[in-house]
Tab-separated table of N, CA and C in Angstrom:
chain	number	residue	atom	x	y	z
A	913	UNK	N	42.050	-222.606	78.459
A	913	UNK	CA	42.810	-222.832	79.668
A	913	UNK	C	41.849	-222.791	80.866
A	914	UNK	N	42.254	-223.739	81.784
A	914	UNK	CA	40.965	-223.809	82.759
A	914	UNK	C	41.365	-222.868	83.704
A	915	UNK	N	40.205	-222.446	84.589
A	915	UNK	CA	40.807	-221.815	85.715
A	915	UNK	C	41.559	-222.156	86.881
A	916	UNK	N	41.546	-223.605	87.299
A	916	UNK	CA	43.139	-223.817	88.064
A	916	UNK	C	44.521	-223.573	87.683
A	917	UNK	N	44.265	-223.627	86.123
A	917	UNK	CA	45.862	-223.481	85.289
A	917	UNK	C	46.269	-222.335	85.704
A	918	UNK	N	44.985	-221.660	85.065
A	918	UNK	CA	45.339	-219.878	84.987
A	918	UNK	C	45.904	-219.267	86.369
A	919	UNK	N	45.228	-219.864	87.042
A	919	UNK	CA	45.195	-219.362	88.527
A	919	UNK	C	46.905	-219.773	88.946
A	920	UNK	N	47.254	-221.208	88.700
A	920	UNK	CA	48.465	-221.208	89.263
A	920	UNK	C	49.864	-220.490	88.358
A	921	UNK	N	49.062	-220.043	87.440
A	921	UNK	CA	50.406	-219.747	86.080
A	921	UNK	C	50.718	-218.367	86.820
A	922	UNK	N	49.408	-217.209	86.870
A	922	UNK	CA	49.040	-216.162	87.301
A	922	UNK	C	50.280	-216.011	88.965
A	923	UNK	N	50.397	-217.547	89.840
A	923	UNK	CA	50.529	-216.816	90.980
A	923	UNK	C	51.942	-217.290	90.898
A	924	UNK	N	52.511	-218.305	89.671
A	924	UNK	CA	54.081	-218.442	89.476
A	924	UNK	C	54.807	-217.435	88.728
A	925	UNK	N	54.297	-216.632	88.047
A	925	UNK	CA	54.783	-215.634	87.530
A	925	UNK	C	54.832	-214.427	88.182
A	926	UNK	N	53.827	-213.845	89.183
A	926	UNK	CA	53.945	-212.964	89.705
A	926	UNK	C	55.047	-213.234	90.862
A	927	UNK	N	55.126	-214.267	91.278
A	927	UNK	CA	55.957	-214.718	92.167
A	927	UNK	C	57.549	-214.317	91.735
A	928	UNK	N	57.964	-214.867	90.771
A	928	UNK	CA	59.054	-214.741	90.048
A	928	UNK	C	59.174	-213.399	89.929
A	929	UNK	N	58.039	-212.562	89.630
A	929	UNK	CA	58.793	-210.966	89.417
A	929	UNK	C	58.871	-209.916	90.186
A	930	UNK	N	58.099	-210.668	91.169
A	930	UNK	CA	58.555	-209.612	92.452
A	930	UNK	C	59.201	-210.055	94.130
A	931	UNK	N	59.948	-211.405	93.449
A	931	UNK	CA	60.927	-212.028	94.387
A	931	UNK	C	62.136	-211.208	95.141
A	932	UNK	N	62.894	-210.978	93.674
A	932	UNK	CA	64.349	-209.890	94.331
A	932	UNK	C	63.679	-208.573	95.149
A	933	UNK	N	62.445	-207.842	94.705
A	933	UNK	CA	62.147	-206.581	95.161
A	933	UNK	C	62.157	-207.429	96.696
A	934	UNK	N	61.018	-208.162	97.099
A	934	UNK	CA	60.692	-208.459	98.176
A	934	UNK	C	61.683	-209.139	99.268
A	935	UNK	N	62.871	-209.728	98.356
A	935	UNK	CA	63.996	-210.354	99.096
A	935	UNK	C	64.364	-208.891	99.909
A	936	UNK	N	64.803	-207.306	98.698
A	936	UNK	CA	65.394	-206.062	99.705
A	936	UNK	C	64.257	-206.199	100.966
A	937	UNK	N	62.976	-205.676	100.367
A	937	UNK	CA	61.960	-205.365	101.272
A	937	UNK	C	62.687	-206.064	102.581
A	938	UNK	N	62.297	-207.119	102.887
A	938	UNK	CA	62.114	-208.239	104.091
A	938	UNK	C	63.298	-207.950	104.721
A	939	UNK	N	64.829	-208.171	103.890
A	939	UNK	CA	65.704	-207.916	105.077
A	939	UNK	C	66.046	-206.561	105.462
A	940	UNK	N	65.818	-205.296	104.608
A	940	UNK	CA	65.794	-204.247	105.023
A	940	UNK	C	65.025	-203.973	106.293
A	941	UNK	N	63.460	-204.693	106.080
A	941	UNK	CA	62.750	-204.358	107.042
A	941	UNK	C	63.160	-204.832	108.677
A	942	UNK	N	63.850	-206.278	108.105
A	942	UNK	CA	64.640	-206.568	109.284
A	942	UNK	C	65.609	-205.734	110.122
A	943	UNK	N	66.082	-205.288	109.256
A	943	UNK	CA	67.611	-204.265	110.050
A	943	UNK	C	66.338	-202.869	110.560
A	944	UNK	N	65.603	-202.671	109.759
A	944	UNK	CA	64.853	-201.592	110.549
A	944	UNK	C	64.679	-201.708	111.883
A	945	UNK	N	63.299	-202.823	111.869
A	945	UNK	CA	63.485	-203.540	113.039
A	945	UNK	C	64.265	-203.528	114.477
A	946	UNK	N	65.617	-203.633	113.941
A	946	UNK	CA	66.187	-204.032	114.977
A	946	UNK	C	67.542	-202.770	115.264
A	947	UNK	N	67.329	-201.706	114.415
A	947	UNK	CA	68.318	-200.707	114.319
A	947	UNK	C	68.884	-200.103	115.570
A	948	UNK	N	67.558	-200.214	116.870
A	948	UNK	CA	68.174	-199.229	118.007
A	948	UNK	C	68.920	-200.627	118.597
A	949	UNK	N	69.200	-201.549	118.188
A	949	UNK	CA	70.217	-202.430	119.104
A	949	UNK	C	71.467	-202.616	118.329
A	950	UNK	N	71.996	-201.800	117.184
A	950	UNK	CA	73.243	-201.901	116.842
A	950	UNK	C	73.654	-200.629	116.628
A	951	UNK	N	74.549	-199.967	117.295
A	951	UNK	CA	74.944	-198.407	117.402
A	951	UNK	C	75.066	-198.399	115.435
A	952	UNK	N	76.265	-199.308	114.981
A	952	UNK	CA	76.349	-199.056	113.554
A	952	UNK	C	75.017	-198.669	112.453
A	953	UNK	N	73.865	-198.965	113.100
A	953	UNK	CA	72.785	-199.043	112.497
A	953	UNK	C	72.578	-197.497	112.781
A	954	UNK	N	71.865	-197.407	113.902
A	954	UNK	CA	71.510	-196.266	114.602
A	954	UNK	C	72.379	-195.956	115.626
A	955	UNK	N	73.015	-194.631	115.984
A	955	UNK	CA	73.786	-194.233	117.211
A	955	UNK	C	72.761	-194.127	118.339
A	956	UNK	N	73.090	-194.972	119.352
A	956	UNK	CA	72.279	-194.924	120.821
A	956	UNK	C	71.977	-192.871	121.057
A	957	UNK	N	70.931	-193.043	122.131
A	957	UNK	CA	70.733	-191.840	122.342
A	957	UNK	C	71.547	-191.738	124.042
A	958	UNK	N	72.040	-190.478	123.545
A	958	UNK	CA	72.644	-189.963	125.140
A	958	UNK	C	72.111	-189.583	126.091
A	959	UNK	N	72.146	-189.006	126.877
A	959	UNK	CA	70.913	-188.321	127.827
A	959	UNK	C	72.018	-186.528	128.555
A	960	UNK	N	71.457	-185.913	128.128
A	960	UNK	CA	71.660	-184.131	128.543
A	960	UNK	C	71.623	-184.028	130.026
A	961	UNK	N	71.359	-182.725	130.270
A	961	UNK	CA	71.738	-182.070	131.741
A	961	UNK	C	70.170	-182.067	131.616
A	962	UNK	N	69.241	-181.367	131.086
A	962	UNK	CA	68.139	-180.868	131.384
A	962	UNK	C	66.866	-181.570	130.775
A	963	UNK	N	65.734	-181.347	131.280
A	963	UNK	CA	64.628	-181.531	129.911
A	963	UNK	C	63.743	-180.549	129.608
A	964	UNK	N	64.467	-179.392	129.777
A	964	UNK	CA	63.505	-178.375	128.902
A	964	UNK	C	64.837	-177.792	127.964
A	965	UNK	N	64.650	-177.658	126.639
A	965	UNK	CA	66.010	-176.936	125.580
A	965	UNK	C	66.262	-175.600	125.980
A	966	UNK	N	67.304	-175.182	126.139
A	966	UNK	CA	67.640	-173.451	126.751
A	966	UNK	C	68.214	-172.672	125.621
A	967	UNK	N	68.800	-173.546	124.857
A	967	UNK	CA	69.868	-173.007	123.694
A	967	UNK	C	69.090	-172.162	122.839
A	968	UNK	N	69.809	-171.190	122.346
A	968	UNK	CA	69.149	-171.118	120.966
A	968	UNK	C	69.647	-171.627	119.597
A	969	UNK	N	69.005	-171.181	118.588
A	969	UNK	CA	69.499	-172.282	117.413
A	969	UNK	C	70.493	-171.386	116.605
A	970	UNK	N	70.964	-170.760	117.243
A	970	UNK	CA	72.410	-169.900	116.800
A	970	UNK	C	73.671	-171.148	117.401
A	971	UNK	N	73.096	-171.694	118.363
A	971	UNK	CA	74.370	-172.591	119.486
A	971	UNK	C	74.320	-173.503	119.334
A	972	UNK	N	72.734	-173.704	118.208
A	972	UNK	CA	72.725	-175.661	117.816
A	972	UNK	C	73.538	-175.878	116.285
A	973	UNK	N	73.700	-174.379	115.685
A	973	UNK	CA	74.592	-174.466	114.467
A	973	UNK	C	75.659	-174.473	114.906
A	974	UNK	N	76.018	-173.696	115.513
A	974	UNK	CA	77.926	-173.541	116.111
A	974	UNK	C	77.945	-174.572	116.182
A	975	UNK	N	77.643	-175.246	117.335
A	975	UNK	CA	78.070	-176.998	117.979
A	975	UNK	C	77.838	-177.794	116.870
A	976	UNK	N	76.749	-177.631	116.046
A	976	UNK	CA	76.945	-178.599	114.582
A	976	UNK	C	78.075	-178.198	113.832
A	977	UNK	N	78.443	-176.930	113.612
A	977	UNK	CA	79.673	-176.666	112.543
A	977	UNK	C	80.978	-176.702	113.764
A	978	UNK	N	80.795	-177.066	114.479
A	978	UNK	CA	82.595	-177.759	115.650
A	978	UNK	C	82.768	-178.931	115.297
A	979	UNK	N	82.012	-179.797	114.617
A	979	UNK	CA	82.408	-181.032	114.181
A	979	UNK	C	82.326	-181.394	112.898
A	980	UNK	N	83.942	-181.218	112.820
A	980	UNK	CA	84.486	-181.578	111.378
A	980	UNK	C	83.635	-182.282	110.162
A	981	UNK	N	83.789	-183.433	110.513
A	981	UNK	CA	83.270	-184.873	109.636
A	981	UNK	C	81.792	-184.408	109.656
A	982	UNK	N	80.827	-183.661	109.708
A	982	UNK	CA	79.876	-183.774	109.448
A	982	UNK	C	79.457	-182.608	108.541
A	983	UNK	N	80.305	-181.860	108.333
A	983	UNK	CA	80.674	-180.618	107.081
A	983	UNK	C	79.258	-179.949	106.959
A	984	UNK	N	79.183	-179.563	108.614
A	984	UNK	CA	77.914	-178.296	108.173
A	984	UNK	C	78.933	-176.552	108.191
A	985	UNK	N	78.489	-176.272	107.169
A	985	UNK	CA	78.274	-175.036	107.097
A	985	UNK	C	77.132	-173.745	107.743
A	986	UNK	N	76.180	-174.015	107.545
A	986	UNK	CA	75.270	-173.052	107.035
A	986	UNK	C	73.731	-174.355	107.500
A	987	UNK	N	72.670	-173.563	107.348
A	987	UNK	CA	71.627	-174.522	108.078
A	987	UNK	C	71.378	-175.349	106.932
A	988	UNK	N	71.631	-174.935	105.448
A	988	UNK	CA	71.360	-175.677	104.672
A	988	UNK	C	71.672	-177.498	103.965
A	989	UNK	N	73.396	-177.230	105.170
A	989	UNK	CA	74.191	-178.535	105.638
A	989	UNK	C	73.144	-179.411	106.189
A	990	UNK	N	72.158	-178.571	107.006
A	990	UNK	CA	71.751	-179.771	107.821
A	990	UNK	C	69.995	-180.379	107.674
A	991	UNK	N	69.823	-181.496	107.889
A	991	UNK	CA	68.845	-182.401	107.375
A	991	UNK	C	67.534	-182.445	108.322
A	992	UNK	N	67.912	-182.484	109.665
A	992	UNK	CA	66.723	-182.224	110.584
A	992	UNK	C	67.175	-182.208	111.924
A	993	UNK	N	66.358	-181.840	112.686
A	993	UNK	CA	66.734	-181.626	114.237
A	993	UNK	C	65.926	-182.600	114.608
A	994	UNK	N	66.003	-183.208	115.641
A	994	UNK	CA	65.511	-184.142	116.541
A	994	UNK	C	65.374	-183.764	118.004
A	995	UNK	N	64.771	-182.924	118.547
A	995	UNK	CA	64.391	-182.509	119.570
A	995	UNK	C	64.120	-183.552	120.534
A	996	UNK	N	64.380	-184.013	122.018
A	996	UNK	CA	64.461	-185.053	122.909
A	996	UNK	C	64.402	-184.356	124.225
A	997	UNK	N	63.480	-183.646	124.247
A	997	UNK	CA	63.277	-182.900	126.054
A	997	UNK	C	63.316	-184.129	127.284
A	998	UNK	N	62.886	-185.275	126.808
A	998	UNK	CA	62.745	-186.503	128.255
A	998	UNK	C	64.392	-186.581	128.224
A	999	UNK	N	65.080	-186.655	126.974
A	999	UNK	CA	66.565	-187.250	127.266
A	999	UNK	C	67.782	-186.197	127.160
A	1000	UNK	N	67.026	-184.547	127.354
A	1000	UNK	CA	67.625	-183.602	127.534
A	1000	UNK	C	68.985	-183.068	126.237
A	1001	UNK	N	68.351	-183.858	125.137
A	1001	UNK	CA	69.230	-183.587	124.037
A	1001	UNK	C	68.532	-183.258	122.816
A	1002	UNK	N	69.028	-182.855	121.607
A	1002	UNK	CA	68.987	-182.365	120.454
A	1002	UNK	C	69.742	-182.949	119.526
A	1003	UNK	N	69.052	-183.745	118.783
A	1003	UNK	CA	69.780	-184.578	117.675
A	1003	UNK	C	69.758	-183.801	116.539
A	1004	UNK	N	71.024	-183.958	115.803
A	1004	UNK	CA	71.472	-182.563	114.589
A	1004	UNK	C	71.483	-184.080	113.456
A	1005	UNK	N	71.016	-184.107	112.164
A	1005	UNK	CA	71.713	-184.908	110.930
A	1005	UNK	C	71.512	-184.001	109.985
A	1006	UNK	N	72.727	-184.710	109.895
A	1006	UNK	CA	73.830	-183.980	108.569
A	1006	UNK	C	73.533	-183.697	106.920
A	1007	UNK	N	73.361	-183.720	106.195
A	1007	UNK	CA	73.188	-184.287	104.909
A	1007	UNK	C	73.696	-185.415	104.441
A	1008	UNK	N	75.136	-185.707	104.974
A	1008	UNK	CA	75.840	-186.163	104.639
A	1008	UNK	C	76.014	-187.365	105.873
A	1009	UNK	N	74.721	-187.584	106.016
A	1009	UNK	CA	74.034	-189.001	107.436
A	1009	UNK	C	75.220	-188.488	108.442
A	1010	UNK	N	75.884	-187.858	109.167
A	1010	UNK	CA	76.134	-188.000	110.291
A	1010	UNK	C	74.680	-187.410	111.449
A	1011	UNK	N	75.253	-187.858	112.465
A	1011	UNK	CA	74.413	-187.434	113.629
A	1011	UNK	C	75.176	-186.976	114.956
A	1012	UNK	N	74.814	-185.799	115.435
A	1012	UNK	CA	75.315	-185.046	116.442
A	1012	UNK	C	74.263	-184.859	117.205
A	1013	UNK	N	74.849	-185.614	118.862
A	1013	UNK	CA	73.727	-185.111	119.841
A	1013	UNK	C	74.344	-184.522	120.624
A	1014	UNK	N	73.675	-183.159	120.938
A	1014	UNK	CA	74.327	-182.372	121.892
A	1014	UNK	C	73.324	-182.203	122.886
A	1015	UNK	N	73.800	-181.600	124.170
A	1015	UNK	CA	73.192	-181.313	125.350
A	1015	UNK	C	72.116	-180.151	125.129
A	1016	UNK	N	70.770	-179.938	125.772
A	1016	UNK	CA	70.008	-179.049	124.875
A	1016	UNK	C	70.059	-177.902	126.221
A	1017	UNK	N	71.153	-178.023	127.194
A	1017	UNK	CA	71.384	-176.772	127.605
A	1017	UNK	C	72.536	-176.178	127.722
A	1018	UNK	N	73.507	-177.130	127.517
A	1018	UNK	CA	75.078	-176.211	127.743
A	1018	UNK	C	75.506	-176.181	126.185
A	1019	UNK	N	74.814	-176.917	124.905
A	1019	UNK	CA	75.161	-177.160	123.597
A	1019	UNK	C	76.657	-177.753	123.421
A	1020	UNK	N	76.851	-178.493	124.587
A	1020	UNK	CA	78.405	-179.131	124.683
A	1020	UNK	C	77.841	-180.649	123.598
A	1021	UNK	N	78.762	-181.047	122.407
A	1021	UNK	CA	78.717	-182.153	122.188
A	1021	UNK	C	78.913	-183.224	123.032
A	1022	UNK	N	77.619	-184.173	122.487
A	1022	UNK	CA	77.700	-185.651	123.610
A	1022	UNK	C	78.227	-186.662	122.594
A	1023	UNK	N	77.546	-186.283	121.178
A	1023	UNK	CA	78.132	-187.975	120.883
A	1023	UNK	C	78.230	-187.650	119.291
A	1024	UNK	N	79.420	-188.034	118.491
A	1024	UNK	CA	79.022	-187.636	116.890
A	1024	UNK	C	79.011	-189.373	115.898
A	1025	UNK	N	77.980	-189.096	115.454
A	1025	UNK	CA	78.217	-190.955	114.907
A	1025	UNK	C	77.586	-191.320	113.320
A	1026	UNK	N	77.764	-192.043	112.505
A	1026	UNK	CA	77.409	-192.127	111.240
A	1026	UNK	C	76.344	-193.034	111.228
A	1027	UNK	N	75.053	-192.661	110.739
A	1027	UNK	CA	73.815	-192.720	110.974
A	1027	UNK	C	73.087	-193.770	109.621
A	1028	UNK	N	73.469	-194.967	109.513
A	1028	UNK	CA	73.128	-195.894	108.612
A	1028	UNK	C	71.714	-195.778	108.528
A	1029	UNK	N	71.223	-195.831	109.560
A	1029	UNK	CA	69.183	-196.283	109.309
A	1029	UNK	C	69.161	-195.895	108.362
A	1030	UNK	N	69.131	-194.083	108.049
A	1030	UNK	CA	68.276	-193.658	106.655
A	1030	UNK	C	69.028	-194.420	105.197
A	1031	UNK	N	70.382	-194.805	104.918
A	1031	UNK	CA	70.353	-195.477	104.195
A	1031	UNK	C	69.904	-196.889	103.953
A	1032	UNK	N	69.666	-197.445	104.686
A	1032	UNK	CA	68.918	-198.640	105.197
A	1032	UNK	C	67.337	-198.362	104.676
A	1033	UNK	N	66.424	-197.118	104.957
A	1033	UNK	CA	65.344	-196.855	105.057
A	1033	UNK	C	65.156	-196.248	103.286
A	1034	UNK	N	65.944	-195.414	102.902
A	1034	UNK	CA	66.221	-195.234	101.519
A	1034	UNK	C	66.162	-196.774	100.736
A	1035	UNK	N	66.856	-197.577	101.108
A	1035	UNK	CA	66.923	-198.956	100.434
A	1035	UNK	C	65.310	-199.869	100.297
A	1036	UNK	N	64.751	-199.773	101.500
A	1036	UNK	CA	63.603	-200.278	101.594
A	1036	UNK	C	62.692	-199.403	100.934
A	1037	UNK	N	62.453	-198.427	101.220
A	1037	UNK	CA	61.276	-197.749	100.382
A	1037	UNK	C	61.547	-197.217	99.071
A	1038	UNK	N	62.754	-197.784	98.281
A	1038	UNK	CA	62.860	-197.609	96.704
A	1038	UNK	C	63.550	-196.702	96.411
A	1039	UNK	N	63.675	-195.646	97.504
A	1039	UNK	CA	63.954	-194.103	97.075
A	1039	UNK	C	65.629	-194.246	96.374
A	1040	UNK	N	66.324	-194.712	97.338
A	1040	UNK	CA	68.042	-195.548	96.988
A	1040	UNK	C	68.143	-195.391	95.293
A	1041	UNK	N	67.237	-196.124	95.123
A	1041	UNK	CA	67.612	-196.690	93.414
A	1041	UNK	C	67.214	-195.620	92.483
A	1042	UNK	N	66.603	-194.678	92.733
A	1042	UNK	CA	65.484	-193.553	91.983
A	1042	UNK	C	64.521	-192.725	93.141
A	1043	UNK	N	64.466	-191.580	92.993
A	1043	UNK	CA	63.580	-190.854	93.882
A	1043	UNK	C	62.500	-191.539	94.201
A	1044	UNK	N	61.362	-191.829	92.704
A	1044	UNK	CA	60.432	-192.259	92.270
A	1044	UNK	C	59.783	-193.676	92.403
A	1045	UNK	N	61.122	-194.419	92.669
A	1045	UNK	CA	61.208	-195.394	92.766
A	1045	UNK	C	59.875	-196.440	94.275
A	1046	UNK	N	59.758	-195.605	94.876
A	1046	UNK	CA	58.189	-196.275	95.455
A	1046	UNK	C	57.187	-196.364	94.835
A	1047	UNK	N	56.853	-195.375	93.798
A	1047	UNK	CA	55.697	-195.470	93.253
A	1047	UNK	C	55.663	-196.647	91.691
A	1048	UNK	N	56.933	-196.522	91.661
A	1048	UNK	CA	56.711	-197.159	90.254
A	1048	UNK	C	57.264	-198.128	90.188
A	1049	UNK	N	57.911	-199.111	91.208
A	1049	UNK	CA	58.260	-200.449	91.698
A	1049	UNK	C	57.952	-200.750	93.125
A	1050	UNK	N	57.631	-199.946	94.620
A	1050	UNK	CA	57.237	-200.744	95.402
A	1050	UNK	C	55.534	-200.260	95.740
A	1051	UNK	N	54.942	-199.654	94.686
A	1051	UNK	CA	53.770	-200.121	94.770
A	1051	UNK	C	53.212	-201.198	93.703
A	1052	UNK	N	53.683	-201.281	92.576
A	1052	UNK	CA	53.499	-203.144	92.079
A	1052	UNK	C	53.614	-203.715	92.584
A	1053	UNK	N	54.827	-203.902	93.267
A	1053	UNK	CA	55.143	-204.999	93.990
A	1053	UNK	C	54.137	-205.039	95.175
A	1054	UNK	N	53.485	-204.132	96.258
A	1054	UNK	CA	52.849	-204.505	97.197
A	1054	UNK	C	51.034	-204.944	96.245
A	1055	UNK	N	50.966	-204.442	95.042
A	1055	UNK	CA	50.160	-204.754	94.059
A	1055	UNK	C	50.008	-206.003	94.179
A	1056	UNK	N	51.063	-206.802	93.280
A	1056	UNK	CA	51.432	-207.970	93.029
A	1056	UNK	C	51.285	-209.321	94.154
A	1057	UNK	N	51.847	-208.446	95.203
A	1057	UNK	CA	51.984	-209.498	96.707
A	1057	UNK	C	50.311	-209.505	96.975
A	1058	UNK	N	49.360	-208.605	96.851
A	1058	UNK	CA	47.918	-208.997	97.091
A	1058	UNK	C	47.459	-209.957	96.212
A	1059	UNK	N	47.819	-209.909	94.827
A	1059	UNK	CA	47.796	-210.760	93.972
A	1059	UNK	C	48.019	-211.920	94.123
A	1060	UNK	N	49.156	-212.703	94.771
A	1060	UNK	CA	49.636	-213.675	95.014
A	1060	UNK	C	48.720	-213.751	95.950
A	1061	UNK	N	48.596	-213.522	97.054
A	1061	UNK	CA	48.113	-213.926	98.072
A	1061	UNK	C	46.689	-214.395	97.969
A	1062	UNK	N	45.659	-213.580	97.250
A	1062	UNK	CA	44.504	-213.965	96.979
A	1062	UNK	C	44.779	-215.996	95.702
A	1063	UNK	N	45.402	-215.691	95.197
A	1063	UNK	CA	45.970	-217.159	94.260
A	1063	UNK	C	46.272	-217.915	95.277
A	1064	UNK	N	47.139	-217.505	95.915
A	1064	UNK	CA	47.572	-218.492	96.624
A	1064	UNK	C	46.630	-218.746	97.634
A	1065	UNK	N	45.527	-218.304	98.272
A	1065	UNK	CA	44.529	-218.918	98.948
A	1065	UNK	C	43.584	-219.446	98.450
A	1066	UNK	N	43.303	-219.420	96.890
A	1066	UNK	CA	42.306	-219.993	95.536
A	1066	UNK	C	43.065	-221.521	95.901
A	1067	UNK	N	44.434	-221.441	95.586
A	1067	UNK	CA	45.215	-222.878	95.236
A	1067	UNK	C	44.923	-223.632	96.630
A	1068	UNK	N	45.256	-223.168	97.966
A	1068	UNK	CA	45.328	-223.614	99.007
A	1068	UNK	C	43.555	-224.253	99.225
A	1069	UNK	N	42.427	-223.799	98.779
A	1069	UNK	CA	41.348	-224.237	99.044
A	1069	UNK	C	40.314	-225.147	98.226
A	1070	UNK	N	41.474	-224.911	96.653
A	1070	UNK	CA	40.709	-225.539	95.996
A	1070	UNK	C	40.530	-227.435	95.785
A	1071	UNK	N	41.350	-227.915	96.718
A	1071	UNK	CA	41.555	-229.659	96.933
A	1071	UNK	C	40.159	-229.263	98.199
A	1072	UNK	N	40.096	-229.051	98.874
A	1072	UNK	CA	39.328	-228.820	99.880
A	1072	UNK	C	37.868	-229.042	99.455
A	1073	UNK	N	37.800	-227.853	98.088
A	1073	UNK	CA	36.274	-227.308	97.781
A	1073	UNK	C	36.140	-229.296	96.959
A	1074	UNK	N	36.962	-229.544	96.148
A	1074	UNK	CA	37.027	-230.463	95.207
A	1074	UNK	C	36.677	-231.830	95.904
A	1075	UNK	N	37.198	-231.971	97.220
A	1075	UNK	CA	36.601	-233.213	97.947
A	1075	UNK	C	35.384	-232.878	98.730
A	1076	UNK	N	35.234	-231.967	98.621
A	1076	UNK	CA	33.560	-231.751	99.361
A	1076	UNK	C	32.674	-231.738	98.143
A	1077	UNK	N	33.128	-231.486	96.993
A	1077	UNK	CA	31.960	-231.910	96.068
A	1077	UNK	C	32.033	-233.003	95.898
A	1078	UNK	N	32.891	-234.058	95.444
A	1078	UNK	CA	32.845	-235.403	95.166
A	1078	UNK	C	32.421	-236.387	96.353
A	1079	UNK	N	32.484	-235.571	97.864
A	1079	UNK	CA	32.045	-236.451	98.247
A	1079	UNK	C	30.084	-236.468	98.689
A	1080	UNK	N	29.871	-235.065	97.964
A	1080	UNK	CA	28.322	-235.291	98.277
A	1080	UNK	C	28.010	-236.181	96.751
């Protein structure tokens, strides 16, 4: 088998098997992208009374466990804080993707909203389908896509190289 064959067999097959992965990739990456312009994606950020935090984190659990739908209990309910001193708030998520921003000095709730990105972001980086799942399908696949790409610039140059020899 010559090496143009090989070369184009090599970059139609890899093509084919890491199409669907790369179809999630691309539009996931899209909605990433563009997440702070659709509240459904991401909930806009509010803006607080202050920009230095006064509360303590006895008043950032209370105000997280005053809102129902986001079923914190205990700190173990909750997923991470998001600290925002320029926009005078404290972003609370849930386990259970909600997001609560409260004021980071009176701990009055500003805004409670269901927080798509990370499932969005779970989807793109593999984790969604299997924990593991980056290492053992989206690093082939970014494998694979170097693969292609080097073929596919072999294929793209090789009419090029082929009329510069025939014509010396």
């Amino acid at each position: 088998m010559s090496f143009n064959k090989t070369n184009r067999t090599i970059h139609k097959w890899a093509s084919i098997i890491i199409a669907l992965p790369l179809f999630v990739i691309f539009i996931t990456g899209i909605l990433l992208l563009v997440k702070k312009e659709f509240a459904i994606i991401q909930p806009p950020s509010m803006k607080g009374q202050a920009q230095v935090p006064s509360i303590a984190f006895e008043q950032i659990l209370q105000a997280a466990q005053s809102v129902e739908k986001a079923n914190i209990n205990s700190w173990q309910d909750i997923n991470r804080l998001d600290v925002r001193p320029s926009k005078g708030i404290i972003k609370i998520r849930s386990n259970n993707s909600f997001e609560i921003q409260i004021d980071a000095q009176s701990a009055k709730v500003l805004q409670v909203a269901k927080r798509n990105s990370e499932l969005i972001e779970s989807i793109h980086d593999g984790t969604f389908f299997e924990k593991n799942a980056n290492l053992w399908l989206m690093l082939p696949v970014a494998i694979i896509s170097i693969l292609i790409s080097i073929t596919g610039i072999i294929l793209f140059f090789i009419p090029y190289l082929k009329r510069r020899k025939r014509a010396k």
